[in-house]
Coordinates of C-alpha atoms in Angstrom, one line a residue:
X12 CA 199.9 147.4 125.3
X13 CA 201.7 146.9 128.5
X14 CA 199.8 149.8 130.2
X15 CA 196.4 148.4 129.2
X16 CA 195.2 145.8 131.7
X17 CA 194.0 142.4 130.3
X18 CA 190.5 143.2 132.0
X19 CA 190.3 146.3 130.0
X20 CA 191.0 144.4 126.7
X21 CA 188.5 141.8 127.6
X22 CA 185.9 144.3 128.1
X23 CA 186.7 145.8 124.6
X24 CA 186.6 142.4 123.1
X25 CA 183.1 141.9 124.5
X26 CA 182.0 145.2 123.2
X27 CA 183.5 144.4 119.9
X28 CA 181.4 141.1 119.8
X29 CA 178.3 142.8 120.9
X30 CA 178.5 145.5 118.2
X31 CA 179.2 142.8 115.6
X32 CA 176.1 141.1 116.9
X33 CA 174.1 144.1 116.2
X34 CA 175.1 144.2 112.6
X35 CA 174.1 140.5 112.3
X36 CA 170.8 141.3 113.8
X37 CA 170.4 144.4 111.6
X38 CA 171.0 142.3 108.4
X39 CA 168.5 139.5 109.3
X40 CA 165.8 141.9 110.6
X41 CA 165.9 144.0 107.5
X42 CA 166.0 141.2 105.1
X43 CA 163.1 139.2 107.0
X44 CA 160.8 142.1 107.6
X45 CA 157.5 142.0 106.1
X46 CA 157.7 144.8 103.3
X47 CA 153.7 144.9 103.1
X48 CA 153.4 145.7 106.7
X49 CA 156.3 148.3 106.4
X50 CA 154.4 150.0 103.5
X51 CA 151.3 149.9 105.7
X52 CA 153.3 151.5 108.6
X53 CA 155.1 154.0 106.4
X54 CA 151.5 155.1 105.0
X55 CA 150.5 155.8 108.7
X56 CA 153.4 158.1 109.3
X57 CA 155.9 155.5 110.9
X58 CA 159.3 157.2 110.3
X59 CA 161.1 153.9 111.1
X60 CA 159.3 152.1 108.4
X61 CA 159.9 154.9 106.0
X62 CA 163.7 154.6 106.6
X63 CA 163.6 150.9 106.4
X64 CA 161.9 151.0 103.2
X65 CA 164.3 153.5 101.8
X66 CA 167.4 151.3 102.9
X67 CA 165.6 148.1 101.4
X68 CA 165.3 150.2 98.2
X69 CA 169.2 150.2 98.0
X70 CA 169.9 146.7 99.4
X71 CA 173.5 146.5 97.9
X72 CA 174.5 149.7 99.9
X73 CA 172.6 148.6 103.0
X74 CA 174.3 145.2 103.0
X75 CA 177.5 146.9 102.2
X76 CA 177.7 148.8 105.4
X77 CA 176.4 145.9 107.5
X78 CA 178.9 143.5 106.2
X79 CA 181.7 146.0 106.4
X80 CA 181.1 146.7 110.0
X81 CA 180.6 143.1 110.8
X82 CA 183.8 141.9 109.1
X83 CA 185.9 144.9 110.6
X84 CA 184.7 144.1 114.1
X85 CA 185.1 140.5 113.8
X86 CA 188.8 140.9 112.5
X87 CA 189.4 143.4 115.3
X88 CA 188.1 140.8 117.8
X89 CA 190.2 138.1 116.5
X90 CA 193.3 140.4 116.7
X91 CA 192.5 141.6 120.2
X92 CA 192.3 137.8 121.4
X93 CA 195.6 137.3 120.0
X94 CA 197.1 140.1 122.0
X95 CA 195.3 138.9 125.2
X96 CA 196.8 135.4 124.7
X97 CA 200.3 136.8 124.3
X98 CA 199.8 139.1 127.3
X99 CA 198.7 136.0 129.4
X100 CA 200.8 133.3 128.1
X101 CA 203.5 134.7 125.9
X102 CA 203.9 133.7 122.1
X103 CA 203.1 130.1 122.8
X104 CA 201.5 128.4 119.8
X105 CA 199.0 126.3 121.9
X106 CA 197.7 129.7 123.5
X107 CA 197.2 131.4 120.0
X108 CA 195.4 128.2 118.8
X109 CA 193.2 128.0 121.9
X110 CA 192.5 131.7 121.5
X111 CA 191.5 131.3 117.9
X112 CA 189.0 128.6 118.8
X113 CA 187.6 130.6 121.6
X114 CA 187.0 133.8 119.6
X115 CA 185.5 131.7 116.8
X116 CA 183.1 130.2 119.2
X117 CA 182.2 133.5 120.9
X118 CA 181.6 135.2 117.3
X119 CA 179.3 132.2 116.3
X120 CA 177.3 132.4 119.5
X121 CA 177.3 136.1 120.4
X122 CA 177.9 137.8 117.1
X123 CA 176.1 135.5 114.7
X124 CA 173.6 132.8 115.7
X125 CA 171.9 134.5 118.7
X126 CA 171.4 137.9 117.2
X127 CA 170.2 136.4 113.8
X128 CA 167.6 134.3 115.6
X129 CA 166.4 137.3 117.5
X130 CA 166.3 139.3 114.1
X131 CA 164.5 136.7 112.4
X132 CA 162.0 136.0 115.1
X133 CA 161.3 139.8 115.8
X134 CA 162.0 141.4 112.4
X135 CA 159.0 143.5 112.2
X136 CA 159.4 144.9 115.7
X137 CA 163.1 145.5 115.5
X138 CA 163.3 147.0 111.9
X139 CA 162.3 150.4 112.7
X140 CA 164.9 150.8 115.5
X141 CA 167.5 149.1 113.3
X142 CA 166.9 151.4 110.4
X143 CA 167.3 154.6 112.7
X144 CA 170.9 153.2 113.5
X145 CA 171.8 152.1 110.1
X146 CA 171.1 155.2 108.2
X147 CA 173.7 157.5 109.8
X148 CA 176.2 154.7 109.6
X149 CA 175.6 154.3 105.9
X150 CA 175.8 158.1 105.4
X151 CA 179.4 158.1 107.2
X152 CA 180.7 155.0 105.5
X153 CA 179.2 155.8 102.0
X154 CA 182.4 156.3 100.1
X155 CA 184.0 153.2 101.4
X156 CA 180.7 151.2 100.7
X157 CA 180.5 152.6 97.2
X158 CA 184.2 151.7 96.5
X159 CA 183.6 148.1 97.9
X160 CA 180.4 147.8 95.8
X161 CA 182.1 149.0 92.7
X162 CA 184.3 145.8 92.8
X163 CA 181.4 143.6 93.9
X164 CA 179.3 144.8 90.7
X165 CA 182.2 144.3 88.5
X166 CA 182.6 140.7 89.7
X167 CA 178.7 140.2 89.0
X168 CA 179.3 141.6 85.6
X169 CA 182.1 139.1 84.8
X170 CA 179.7 136.4 86.0
X171 CA 177.0 137.6 83.5
X172 CA 174.8 138.6 86.4
X173 CA 172.6 141.7 86.5
X174 CA 172.5 143.3 90.0
X175 CA 169.0 144.6 90.7
X176 CA 167.4 142.7 87.8
X177 CA 164.9 141.4 90.3
X178 CA 164.9 144.3 92.5
X179 CA 162.0 146.6 93.3
X180 CA 158.7 146.1 95.0
X181 CA 157.9 142.3 95.6
X182 CA 154.9 141.1 93.8
X183 CA 152.8 138.2 94.7
X184 CA 151.5 135.9 92.3
X185 CA 147.9 134.6 92.4
X186 CA 148.8 131.3 93.8
X187 CA 151.2 133.0 96.5
X188 CA 148.4 135.3 97.4
X189 CA 146.0 132.2 97.9
X190 CA 148.6 130.7 100.0
X191 CA 148.8 133.8 102.2
X192 CA 145.1 133.9 102.7
X193 CA 145.0 130.2 103.5
X194 CA 147.6 130.5 106.1
X195 CA 146.1 133.6 107.8
X196 CA 143.6 131.7 109.7
X197 CA 144.6 133.6 112.9
X198 CA 144.0 136.8 111.4
X199 CA 141.0 136.4 109.0
X200 CA 137.6 134.9 110.0
X201 CA 136.7 131.6 108.3
X202 CA 134.0 133.1 106.3
X203 CA 135.9 136.1 105.2
X204 CA 138.7 133.6 104.1
X205 CA 136.4 131.6 102.1
X206 CA 135.0 134.7 100.1
X207 CA 138.7 135.7 99.3
X208 CA 139.4 132.1 97.9
X209 CA 136.3 132.1 96.0
X210 CA 137.3 135.5 94.4
X211 CA 140.6 133.9 93.2
X212 CA 138.5 131.3 91.4
X213 CA 136.2 133.7 89.4
X214 CA 138.4 133.8 86.3
X215 CA 138.3 130.0 86.0
X216 CA 134.4 129.7 86.4
X217 CA 131.9 130.3 83.7
X218 CA 128.2 130.7 83.6
X219 CA 128.0 127.1 82.6
X220 CA 129.2 126.1 86.1
X221 CA 126.7 128.1 88.2
X222 CA 123.6 128.2 85.8
X223 CA 120.3 126.1 86.5
X224 CA 120.5 123.6 83.8
X225 CA 117.5 123.7 81.1
X226 CA 115.7 120.7 82.6
X227 CA 115.5 122.4 86.0
X228 CA 114.5 125.8 85.0
X229 CA 111.1 126.7 86.4
X230 CA 109.3 128.2 83.4
X231 CA 105.7 129.1 82.2
X232 CA 104.2 128.2 79.0
X233 CA 102.3 131.1 77.7
X234 CA 100.0 128.9 75.6
X235 CA 98.8 126.9 78.9
X236 CA 95.5 127.4 80.4
X237 CA 95.2 130.5 82.7
X238 CA 94.3 128.5 85.6
X239 CA 97.4 126.3 85.1
X240 CA 99.5 129.7 84.9
X241 CA 97.9 131.1 87.9
X242 CA 98.6 128.0 90.0
X243 CA 102.2 127.8 88.8
X244 CA 102.7 131.6 89.6
X245 CA 101.2 131.1 93.1
X246 CA 103.6 128.4 94.0
X247 CA 106.7 129.7 92.3
X248 CA 109.7 130.5 94.4
X249 CA 111.2 133.1 92.0
X250 CA 110.3 136.7 91.2
X251 CA 111.4 136.5 87.6
X252 CA 110.2 133.5 85.6
X253 CA 111.1 132.6 81.9
X254 CA 108.0 132.4 79.6
X255 CA 108.1 130.2 76.5
X256 CA 105.5 129.3 73.9
X257 CA 105.0 125.8 73.2
X258 CA 108.3 124.3 73.9
X259 CA 110.8 125.3 76.7
X260 CA 113.5 126.4 74.1
X261 CA 111.3 128.8 72.5
X262 CA 111.6 131.6 75.2
X263 CA 109.4 134.7 74.6
X264 CA 110.4 136.8 77.6
X265 CA 110.9 137.2 81.3
X266 CA 107.9 137.7 83.7
X267 CA 108.3 139.9 86.6
X268 CA 105.6 138.8 88.9
X269 CA 105.4 142.1 90.8
X270 CA 104.5 143.8 87.6
X271 CA 101.8 141.2 87.0
X272 CA 100.3 141.7 90.4
X273 CA 98.7 145.1 89.6
X274 CA 96.9 143.5 86.5
X275 CA 95.7 140.5 88.6
X276 CA 94.3 142.7 91.3
X277 CA 92.4 144.6 88.8
X278 CA 90.8 141.5 87.4
X279 CA 92.8 141.6 84.1
X280 CA 94.6 138.4 84.3
X281 CA 94.8 137.1 80.8
X282 CA 97.2 136.0 78.2
X283 CA 97.4 139.4 76.7
X284 CA 98.1 140.9 80.3
X285 CA 100.9 138.3 80.6
X286 CA 102.4 139.3 77.2
X287 CA 102.2 142.8 77.8
X288 CA 104.2 142.4 81.0
X289 CA 107.0 140.2 79.4
X290 CA 110.5 141.7 79.4
X291 CA 113.0 141.1 76.5
X292 CA 114.9 137.9 77.3
X293 CA 118.7 138.5 77.9
X294 CA 120.9 135.8 76.1
X295 CA 124.3 134.8 77.5
X296 CA 126.8 133.0 75.3
X297 CA 127.9 129.6 76.9
X298 CA 131.5 129.8 78.3
X299 CA 131.2 133.4 79.6
X300 CA 133.2 134.1 82.7
X301 CA 131.0 134.8 85.7
X302 CA 133.1 137.9 86.5
X303 CA 132.6 139.3 83.0
X304 CA 128.8 138.2 83.2
X305 CA 128.5 140.1 86.6
X306 CA 129.8 143.2 84.8
X307 CA 127.4 142.7 82.0
X308 CA 124.5 142.5 84.3
X309 CA 125.5 145.7 86.0
X310 CA 126.1 147.5 82.7
X311 CA 122.8 146.2 81.1
X312 CA 120.6 146.5 84.4
X313 CA 119.8 143.0 84.2
X314 CA 119.5 140.3 86.8
X315 CA 118.6 137.2 84.8
X316 CA 120.2 135.7 81.7
X317 CA 119.4 132.7 79.5
X318 CA 122.7 130.7 78.6
X319 CA 122.7 129.6 75.0
X320 CA 125.3 127.6 72.9
X321 CA 126.7 128.8 69.5
X322 CA 123.5 127.7 67.8
X323 CA 121.0 129.5 70.1
X324 CA 119.9 126.4 71.8
X325 CA 118.9 127.1 75.4
X326 CA 121.4 125.5 77.9
X327 CA 120.2 127.0 81.2
X328 CA 119.4 130.1 83.2
X329 CA 121.9 132.2 85.2
X330 CA 121.2 135.0 87.7
X331 CA 122.9 137.7 89.5
X332 CA 122.2 135.6 92.8
X333 CA 123.9 132.5 91.3
X334 CA 127.0 134.6 90.7
X335 CA 127.1 136.1 94.2
X336 CA 126.5 132.8 95.8
X337 CA 129.7 131.5 94.3
X338 CA 131.4 134.4 96.1
X339 CA 129.8 134.6 99.6
X340 CA 128.3 131.1 99.7
X341 CA 124.8 129.7 99.5
X342 CA 121.9 131.7 100.6
X343 CA 119.1 130.4 103.0
X344 CA 116.5 131.4 100.8
X345 CA 115.4 129.5 97.7
X346 CA 113.3 126.4 96.8
X347 CA 113.1 123.9 99.6
X348 CA 115.7 121.2 99.4
X349 CA 118.3 123.0 97.3
X350 CA 119.7 124.7 100.4
X351 CA 120.2 121.5 102.3
X352 CA 123.9 120.6 101.9
X353 CA 124.9 117.0 101.4
X354 CA 127.2 115.4 104.0
X355 CA 128.5 112.0 104.9
X356 CA 126.7 109.9 107.3
X357 CA 128.4 107.4 109.7
X358 CA 128.6 104.6 107.1
X359 CA 130.5 106.9 104.8
X360 CA 127.6 107.5 102.4
X361 CA 125.8 110.7 101.1
X362 CA 122.4 111.1 99.4
X363 CA 122.9 113.8 96.7
X364 CA 120.5 115.5 94.3
X365 CA 121.3 114.8 90.6
X366 CA 120.9 118.4 89.7
X367 CA 123.5 119.6 92.0
X368 CA 126.5 121.1 90.3
X369 CA 129.7 119.0 90.3
X370 CA 131.7 122.0 91.8
X371 CA 129.4 122.2 94.7
X372 CA 129.5 118.5 95.2
X373 CA 133.3 118.5 95.2
X374 CA 133.5 121.4 97.5
X375 CA 131.0 120.2 100.2
X376 CA 132.2 116.4 100.1
X377 CA 135.7 116.8 99.5
X378 CA 135.8 115.0 96.2
X379 CA 137.6 115.3 92.8
X380 CA 134.8 114.6 90.2
X381 CA 135.9 115.8 86.9
X382 CA 134.6 119.4 85.8
X383 CA 135.8 119.6 82.2
X384 CA 132.6 118.1 80.8
X385 CA 129.0 118.0 82.3
X386 CA 128.3 120.4 85.0
X387 CA 125.8 118.4 87.1
X388 CA 126.0 115.0 88.9
X389 CA 123.0 114.0 86.5
X390 CA 124.9 114.9 83.4
X391 CA 128.1 113.2 84.6
X392 CA 126.5 109.8 85.4
X393 CA 124.5 109.8 82.0
X394 CA 127.6 110.6 80.0
X395 CA 129.3 107.8 81.8
X396 CA 126.7 105.2 81.3
X397 CA 125.7 106.3 77.6
X398 CA 122.4 105.0 78.4
X399 CA 119.0 105.8 80.1
X400 CA 119.7 105.8 83.8
X401 CA 117.9 103.0 85.9
X402 CA 117.5 102.8 89.6
X403 CA 119.9 100.4 91.3
X404 CA 122.7 100.9 88.9
X405 CA 126.1 101.2 90.4
X406 CA 129.2 102.7 89.0
X407 CA 132.6 104.3 89.8
X408 CA 133.7 107.6 88.5
X409 CA 137.0 109.2 89.4
X410 CA 137.5 106.7 92.2
X411 CA 133.9 107.5 93.8
X412 CA 131.5 104.5 94.0
X413 CA 127.9 105.8 93.4
X414 CA 124.4 104.3 93.1
X415 CA 121.3 105.6 91.3
X416 CA 118.6 105.7 93.9
X417 CA 115.8 107.6 92.1
X418 CA 114.9 108.6 88.5
X419 CA 112.3 111.1 87.0
X420 CA 111.8 111.6 83.4
X421 CA 114.9 110.0 82.1
X422 CA 116.8 112.2 84.6
X423 CA 118.6 111.1 87.8
X424 CA 116.8 112.6 90.7
X425 CA 118.9 111.3 93.6
X426 CA 122.3 109.5 93.8
X427 CA 123.9 107.8 96.7
X428 CA 127.8 108.5 97.0
X429 CA 130.2 106.4 98.9
X430 CA 133.2 108.1 100.5
X431 CA 136.4 106.9 98.6
X432 CA 139.1 105.1 100.8
X433 CA 141.9 107.3 102.0
X434 CA 145.1 106.8 100.2
X435 CA 148.6 107.1 101.6

């Protein structure tokens, strides 16, 4: 070593630390890289992404070559510092101690902390280049890596651990995927993000949650006078209208107003003409999931269904539009008043129609009203009171104070909700 100047040894030491830093950067960037993005890049023909995925498919060998190189270089750096200390100060114990402290500090800063921060911060940008460099190193050091991993696997076997038991393609649970969507505000527009979140909820929503309750269905009595029927059809906001005979629960068919138009223009508007244009009613069991119902509508070429309980009693009406609105949001068309979203005023109060669904009220006003019972605000209050509602009655449900403002035919038409106080 007398022929090698200290400056050259110092330069070699710096080189060892830098190369060791590369292995630290490689380890962190490979493990922190977004595998879904890598798959996308690989599908587009990116060779670096393909190599990275190949290396990540054999993580034990990839980590083996990284840690082998890292530890060998760090050990060589520590030995070289001892040589430099002896060259400068002789075999003084204090010099060797200071040299050990200095090389430890240098390894931490140059070879560990700094490269790992860079690798974690820019993993997706670096992983392709890193994979190109690691691949030939793994091929050259494969026998040594295999031999070392053999002992590592033996130790894992003694510890009753199965290497590779959880390996393979990472899979996101539904809740994890929901979190990814919620955190992607800078990538996905708000409306698109809302649609994706609504899609996750489809399996938990039934037709009972989105249907128009029986008391709110706009229907026609086939036994009513023709003038009353004509007037009702002229003011109807719906193309398809349920038709009943005598009582609302006795539905005899669905009337498509466009089909009736030709008869009306020909002067053949009569009860017989109405009956001839009726389509067979399509009944939907209560509790059917809206995703399954959407498929049923498609398979049966239907757009309107009547929700019935296990005894065949009519509960409500559900349409394709009701289900689509659960995914993409409310349409601007429809009956006046229904499209207006409730909101809190300056005094922390909101006027809400009693026929509004609890899910919509919770969503718009940020409340947590119970959803495991009645589906509308009117039903929830009546169930809570166990009595005929009266104007001016106040109550509190799920921490939300509310007051009945208007009733009609034993039903609650308008409710005033008060924003609950914020809790720590």
